[in-house]
Tab-separated table of C-alpha atoms in Angstrom:
chain	number	residue	atom	x	y	z
A	35	MET	CA	78.990	126.710	125.188
A	36	VAL	CA	76.336	124.386	123.772
A	37	ASN	CA	74.757	123.847	127.186
A	38	GLU	CA	74.692	127.575	127.957
A	39	VAL	CA	73.069	128.531	124.636
A	40	ALA	CA	70.568	125.667	124.856
A	41	ASN	CA	69.532	126.714	128.386
A	42	ARG	CA	69.203	130.412	127.523
A	43	LEU	CA	67.211	129.857	124.329
A	44	GLY	CA	65.238	126.869	125.579
A	45	VAL	CA	66.090	124.650	122.591
A	46	PRO	CA	67.486	121.103	122.585
A	47	ARG	CA	71.250	120.691	122.875
A	48	SER	CA	71.341	118.644	119.664
A	49	VAL	CA	69.948	121.585	117.668
A	50	VAL	CA	72.520	123.986	119.133
A	51	ALA	CA	75.375	121.523	118.585
A	52	TYR	CA	74.316	121.003	114.971
A	53	GLU	CA	74.153	124.750	114.315
A	54	VAL	CA	77.589	125.288	115.883
A	55	MET	CA	79.030	122.504	113.731
A	56	MET	CA	77.486	123.989	110.569
A	57	MET	CA	78.789	127.462	111.431
A	58	TRP	CA	82.247	125.964	111.947
A	59	LYS	CA	82.083	124.098	108.613
A	60	ARG	CA	81.082	127.297	106.793
A	61	GLY	CA	83.975	129.135	108.447
A	62	GLU	CA	81.688	131.525	110.361
A	63	LEU	CA	83.004	130.280	113.686
A	64	GLU	CA	86.510	129.270	114.710
A	65	LEU	CA	86.839	126.880	117.614
A	66	GLU	CA	89.958	127.117	119.762
A	67	GLY	CA	91.897	124.033	120.608
A	68	VAL	CA	90.861	122.052	117.519
A	69	PRO	CA	93.939	120.069	116.500
A	70	ARG	CA	94.846	120.409	112.851
A	71	ASN	CA	96.818	117.339	111.862
A	72	PRO	CA	96.122	114.292	109.706
A	73	VAL	CA	95.481	112.003	112.670
A	74	ALA	CA	92.981	114.467	114.152
A	75	TYR	CA	91.187	114.639	110.804
A	76	THR	CA	91.098	110.864	110.462
A	77	PHE	CA	89.403	110.427	113.831
A	78	SER	CA	87.199	113.531	113.691
A	79	ILE	CA	83.617	113.818	112.498
A	80	GLU	CA	84.935	115.003	109.130
A	81	GLY	CA	86.861	111.745	108.679
A	82	LEU	CA	83.807	109.633	109.460
A	83	TRP	CA	83.112	109.058	105.732
A	84	TYR	CA	86.331	106.993	105.542
A	85	TRP	CA	85.365	104.682	108.391
A	86	VAL	CA	81.819	104.255	107.085
A	87	SER	CA	83.208	103.339	103.651
A	88	LEU	CA	85.658	100.819	105.142
A	89	SER	CA	82.950	99.221	107.260
A	90	LEU	CA	80.695	98.990	104.201
A	91	ILE	CA	83.504	97.267	102.302
A	92	ALA	CA	84.157	94.840	105.168
A	93	THR	CA	80.451	94.064	105.514
A	94	SER	CA	80.064	93.474	101.808
A	95	ILE	CA	83.100	91.174	101.706
A	96	LEU	CA	81.645	89.101	104.546
A	97	VAL	CA	78.158	88.969	103.057
A	98	VAL	CA	79.306	88.228	99.509
A	99	THR	CA	81.692	85.463	100.543
A	100	LEU	CA	79.609	83.815	103.272
A	101	ILE	CA	76.042	83.951	101.938
A	102	SER	CA	75.379	81.732	98.954
A	103	SER	CA	71.714	80.789	99.344
A	104	GLY	CA	68.609	81.400	101.364
A	105	PRO	CA	66.604	84.555	101.953
A	106	LEU	CA	69.731	86.663	102.537
A	107	ILE	CA	70.881	86.117	98.956
A	108	TYR	CA	69.217	89.419	98.028
A	109	LEU	CA	71.415	91.208	100.545
A	110	ARG	CA	74.388	89.644	98.781
A	111	TYR	CA	73.134	90.902	95.426
A	112	GLY	CA	72.537	94.399	96.752
A	113	LEU	CA	75.897	94.781	98.470
A	114	GLY	CA	77.694	93.176	95.543
A	115	ALA	CA	76.093	95.610	93.125
A	116	LEU	CA	76.958	98.522	95.413
A	117	MET	CA	80.569	97.379	95.593
A	118	LEU	CA	80.888	97.009	91.827
A	119	LEU	CA	78.685	99.815	90.519
A	120	PHE	CA	79.292	102.588	93.049
A	121	MET	CA	82.169	102.257	95.513
A	122	PRO	CA	85.202	102.223	93.153
A	123	GLY	CA	83.936	105.341	91.384
A	124	TYR	CA	83.015	107.002	94.675
A	125	ALA	CA	86.534	106.411	95.980
A	126	LEU	CA	88.045	107.875	92.813
A	127	VAL	CA	85.756	110.927	92.923
A	128	GLU	CA	86.714	111.528	96.560
A	129	ALA	CA	90.391	111.255	95.630
A	130	LEU	CA	90.077	113.599	92.645
A	131	TYR	CA	87.858	116.204	94.336
A	132	PRO	CA	88.863	116.183	98.005
A	133	ARG	CA	87.499	119.585	99.058
A	134	GLY	CA	83.891	118.532	98.655
A	135	ASP	CA	82.583	121.773	97.203
A	136	GLU	CA	83.770	121.320	93.618
A	137	LEU	CA	80.806	119.145	92.606
A	138	SER	CA	77.174	118.992	93.591
A	139	PRO	CA	75.922	115.782	95.246
A	140	LEU	CA	74.127	114.766	92.043
A	141	GLU	CA	77.303	115.240	90.005
A	142	ARG	CA	79.244	113.179	92.558
A	143	LEU	CA	76.661	110.382	92.324
A	144	ALA	CA	76.677	110.364	88.527
A	145	LEU	CA	80.473	110.436	88.344
A	146	SER	CA	80.730	107.678	90.950
A	147	ILE	CA	78.520	105.354	88.935
A	148	GLY	CA	80.139	106.268	85.611
A	149	LEU	CA	83.692	105.889	86.888
A	150	SER	CA	82.840	102.576	88.535
A	151	LEU	CA	81.606	101.341	85.168
A	152	ALA	CA	85.023	102.306	83.778
A	153	ILE	CA	87.245	101.053	86.634
A	154	VAL	CA	85.768	97.579	87.152
A	155	PRO	CA	86.303	96.407	83.535
A	156	LEU	CA	89.886	97.663	83.717
A	157	ILE	CA	90.412	95.587	86.855
A	158	GLY	CA	88.957	92.593	84.978
A	159	LEU	CA	91.289	93.239	82.048
A	160	VAL	CA	94.319	93.279	84.316
A	161	LEU	CA	93.109	90.138	86.106
A	162	ASN	CA	92.764	88.364	82.777
A	163	TYR	CA	96.521	88.577	82.282
A	164	THR	CA	97.431	87.356	85.769
A	165	PRO	CA	97.788	83.733	86.885
A	166	TRP	CA	94.625	84.053	88.998
A	167	GLY	CA	92.353	84.890	86.073
A	168	ILE	CA	88.831	86.236	86.256
A	169	ARG	CA	87.296	84.243	89.091
A	170	PHE	CA	85.221	85.138	92.120
A	171	ILE	CA	87.908	85.526	94.808
A	172	PRO	CA	90.393	87.487	92.645
A	173	ILE	CA	87.606	89.850	91.545
A	174	VAL	CA	86.477	90.481	95.136
A	175	VAL	CA	90.025	90.969	96.401
A	176	SER	CA	91.257	93.197	93.579
A	177	THR	CA	88.150	95.385	93.372
A	178	ASN	CA	88.125	95.976	97.110
A	179	ALA	CA	91.900	96.536	97.208
A	180	VAL	CA	91.634	99.219	94.520
A	181	THR	CA	88.699	100.813	96.320
A	182	ILE	CA	90.515	100.858	99.675
A	183	ALA	CA	93.646	102.284	98.037
A	184	LEU	CA	91.626	105.086	96.415
A	185	LEU	CA	89.790	105.801	99.674
A	186	THR	CA	93.127	106.048	101.493
A	187	ILE	CA	94.469	108.450	98.863
A	188	ALA	CA	91.325	110.544	99.304
A	189	LEU	CA	91.782	110.492	103.095
A	190	VAL	CA	95.366	111.724	102.781
A	191	ARG	CA	94.371	114.518	100.399
A	192	LYS	CA	91.472	115.625	102.602
A	193	ALA	CA	93.689	115.512	105.706
A	194	ARG	CA	96.221	117.821	104.011
A	195	ILE	CA	93.471	120.327	103.238
A	196	PHE	CA	92.244	120.067	106.834
A	197	GLU	CA	95.768	120.523	108.200
A	198	ALA	CA	96.390	123.581	106.035
A	199	GLY	CA	93.237	125.161	107.429
A	200	GLU	CA	91.839	125.817	103.977
A	201	GLU	CA	88.125	125.685	103.302
A	202	ARG	CA	86.455	122.929	105.231
A	203	CYS	CA	86.305	119.480	103.702
A	204	GLN	CA	82.713	118.469	103.282
A	205	GLY	CA	83.380	114.774	102.787
């Protein structure tokens, strides 16, 4: 379909494919043969946010634990700040508002930062009463474990919406 429309109108295939995808997301177009199950959602373009978030977490864990000096120290600071000041709140916002149209992007950003500033101290409080205490490795492990757990909850909730065929997830 994309090739045919692109040839007839004389526009690039990428433009036609993008417009078809946007029409499908808005519900103006229904594509036949699109599987509607949680696994299909997880590995579709709509589930890409989950994989990008997990790869960002993995990259930040590697950078934060392996780089301790040199010119790449600023990369460590940047990814560490992102992992503490944004990602836990982002994961919670995605879990609480899975449909994607409940909040504007600016509201999502503000809530992500604000909730991260609430979640991370709570993780530190819990760590304080464990045998591991508040040290570097327990903080990295627990913060990322909470973030991954919240991202997985958000993935499950978004996959249920996708499976039910309700309004498109815009995650």
